[in-house]
Amino acid sequence: MSRTTLTPVAISTNPYATTGVPLVFTAGNVADGNDFASTGREILVAQNTDSGAHTVTVASVADTFGRLGNITADSIAAGDYRVYQIFPQLFWAQTGNLINVNVDSATVELAVLKLPATLPK
């Protein structure tokens, strides 16, 4: 099987926007994992929709000194959300510029926000 790909939601750069952008959540794929395309400007959001705690893991890649910084089994309490940092490609992008995300339950739903390349001043 293959990972379930998450589609990043682009945030508007319009400083006069009068509506928000819908955040689309996808159930985590326990068996095969999830991934999303990386530009280095993505933020991962996880929501635990279950009545018990569940975990999220994101695999890093070794930096120029061989160090890893995996997010390993980060526990999310029942009903809670987690917002994860921006994922620079140098430290997080796997083969094909993909960020790999694993969950321990399909009740963990995932969404990805994509920040604009430039922000209005």
Tab-separated table of C-alpha atoms in Angstrom:
chain	number	residue	atom	x	y	z
A	1	MET	CA	0.000	0.000	0.000
A	2	SER	CA	1.020	3.634	-0.066
A	3	ARG	CA	0.772	6.569	2.267
A	4	THR	CA	-2.349	8.731	2.195
A	5	THR	CA	-1.366	12.152	0.897
A	6	LEU	CA	-2.634	15.239	2.706
A	7	THR	CA	-3.367	18.301	0.585
A	8	PRO	CA	-2.023	21.520	2.140
A	9	VAL	CA	-4.492	24.393	2.431
A	10	ALA	CA	-2.985	27.673	1.220
A	11	ILE	CA	-3.485	30.678	3.477
A	12	SER	CA	-4.637	33.811	1.679
A	13	THR	CA	-2.153	36.641	1.160
A	14	ASN	CA	-5.000	39.104	0.650
A	15	PRO	CA	-4.771	41.594	3.554
A	16	TYR	CA	-8.418	42.537	2.917
A	17	ALA	CA	-9.841	38.994	2.891
A	18	THR	CA	-13.281	38.905	4.473
A	19	THR	CA	-13.589	35.126	4.809
A	20	GLY	CA	-11.383	32.394	6.151
A	21	VAL	CA	-10.041	29.348	4.380
A	22	PRO	CA	-11.607	26.012	5.386
A	23	LEU	CA	-9.195	23.694	7.165
A	24	VAL	CA	-9.698	20.196	5.737
A	25	PHE	CA	-8.974	17.302	8.103
A	26	THR	CA	-8.245	13.750	6.924
A	27	ALA	CA	-8.337	10.644	9.113
A	28	GLY	CA	-4.866	9.322	9.825
A	29	ASN	CA	-3.814	6.186	7.962
A	30	VAL	CA	-2.615	3.808	10.692
A	31	ALA	CA	-1.480	1.005	8.373
A	32	ASP	CA	0.480	2.994	5.784
A	33	GLY	CA	0.921	6.493	7.228
A	34	ASN	CA	0.314	9.895	5.690
A	35	ASP	CA	2.504	12.391	3.882
A	36	PHE	CA	2.378	15.853	2.373
A	37	ALA	CA	4.435	17.719	-0.199
A	38	SER	CA	7.012	20.028	1.341
A	39	THR	CA	7.956	23.522	0.260
A	40	GLY	CA	9.359	24.244	3.714
A	41	ARG	CA	6.361	26.454	4.577
A	42	GLU	CA	3.903	23.888	5.911
A	43	ILE	CA	2.398	23.555	9.374
A	44	LEU	CA	0.816	20.276	10.506
A	45	VAL	CA	-2.346	20.313	12.640
A	46	ALA	CA	-3.550	17.146	14.393
A	47	GLN	CA	-6.893	16.666	16.129
A	48	ASN	CA	-7.677	13.712	18.394
A	49	THR	CA	-11.396	13.046	17.944
A	50	ASP	CA	-11.388	10.018	20.279
A	51	SER	CA	-12.165	9.691	23.993
A	52	GLY	CA	-8.628	8.477	24.800
A	53	ALA	CA	-5.114	9.748	24.110
A	54	HIS	CA	-3.371	8.957	20.801
A	55	THR	CA	-0.009	9.748	19.236
A	56	VAL	CA	1.569	11.448	16.223
A	57	THR	CA	5.069	10.727	14.893
A	58	VAL	CA	6.922	12.745	12.236
A	59	ALA	CA	10.225	11.424	10.894
A	60	SER	CA	13.092	13.872	10.425
A	61	VAL	CA	16.189	13.445	8.262
A	62	ALA	CA	19.766	13.764	9.487
A	63	ASP	CA	21.217	17.273	9.304
A	64	THR	CA	24.765	17.973	8.099
A	65	PHE	CA	26.080	16.809	11.495
A	66	GLY	CA	24.054	13.592	11.479
A	67	ARG	CA	21.570	14.763	14.120
A	68	LEU	CA	17.922	13.725	14.022
A	69	GLY	CA	14.967	15.534	15.597
A	70	ASN	CA	12.046	13.157	15.174
A	71	ILE	CA	8.696	13.961	16.723
A	72	THR	CA	8.223	10.576	18.371
A	73	ALA	CA	4.821	9.425	19.619
A	74	ASP	CA	3.701	12.899	20.707
A	75	SER	CA	0.636	12.220	22.845
A	76	ILE	CA	-2.557	14.164	22.149
A	77	ALA	CA	-5.230	14.028	24.858
A	78	ALA	CA	-8.835	13.178	24.017
A	79	GLY	CA	-10.481	15.998	22.072
A	80	ASP	CA	-7.297	18.086	21.877
A	81	TYR	CA	-5.410	19.604	18.963
A	82	ARG	CA	-1.673	19.915	18.290
A	83	VAL	CA	-0.112	22.452	15.946
A	84	TYR	CA	3.386	21.518	14.812
A	85	GLN	CA	6.164	23.810	13.673
A	86	ILE	CA	7.113	24.713	10.126
A	87	PHE	CA	8.954	21.769	8.559
A	88	PRO	CA	12.090	23.029	6.731
A	89	GLN	CA	13.010	20.632	3.934
A	90	LEU	CA	16.631	20.377	5.067
A	91	PHE	CA	15.611	18.630	8.313
A	92	TRP	CA	12.296	16.994	7.491
A	93	ALA	CA	11.792	16.218	3.774
A	94	GLN	CA	12.077	12.549	2.876
A	95	THR	CA	12.607	11.230	-0.672
A	96	GLY	CA	10.475	13.209	-3.125
A	97	ASN	CA	10.270	16.238	-0.773
A	98	LEU	CA	7.581	14.564	1.323
A	99	ILE	CA	6.984	14.901	5.051
A	100	ASN	CA	5.981	11.541	6.572
A	101	VAL	CA	3.427	11.468	9.386
A	102	ASN	CA	2.289	8.412	11.358
A	103	VAL	CA	-0.556	8.085	13.853
A	104	ASP	CA	-1.601	5.267	16.157
A	105	SER	CA	-5.336	5.675	15.461
A	106	ALA	CA	-7.552	6.766	12.578
A	107	THR	CA	-9.368	8.963	15.107
A	108	VAL	CA	-6.390	11.313	14.847
A	109	GLU	CA	-7.292	13.650	12.006
A	110	LEU	CA	-4.635	15.641	10.156
A	111	ALA	CA	-4.598	18.922	8.244
A	112	VAL	CA	-1.778	20.934	6.689
A	113	LEU	CA	-1.571	24.718	6.327
A	114	LYS	CA	0.722	26.192	3.683
A	115	LEU	CA	2.096	29.623	4.458
A	116	PRO	CA	2.568	32.080	1.584
A	117	ALA	CA	6.057	32.557	0.149
A	118	THR	CA	5.870	36.236	1.063
A	119	LEU	CA	3.662	38.089	3.478
A	120	PRO	CA	2.024	41.449	2.779
A	121	LYS	CA	3.475	44.409	4.675
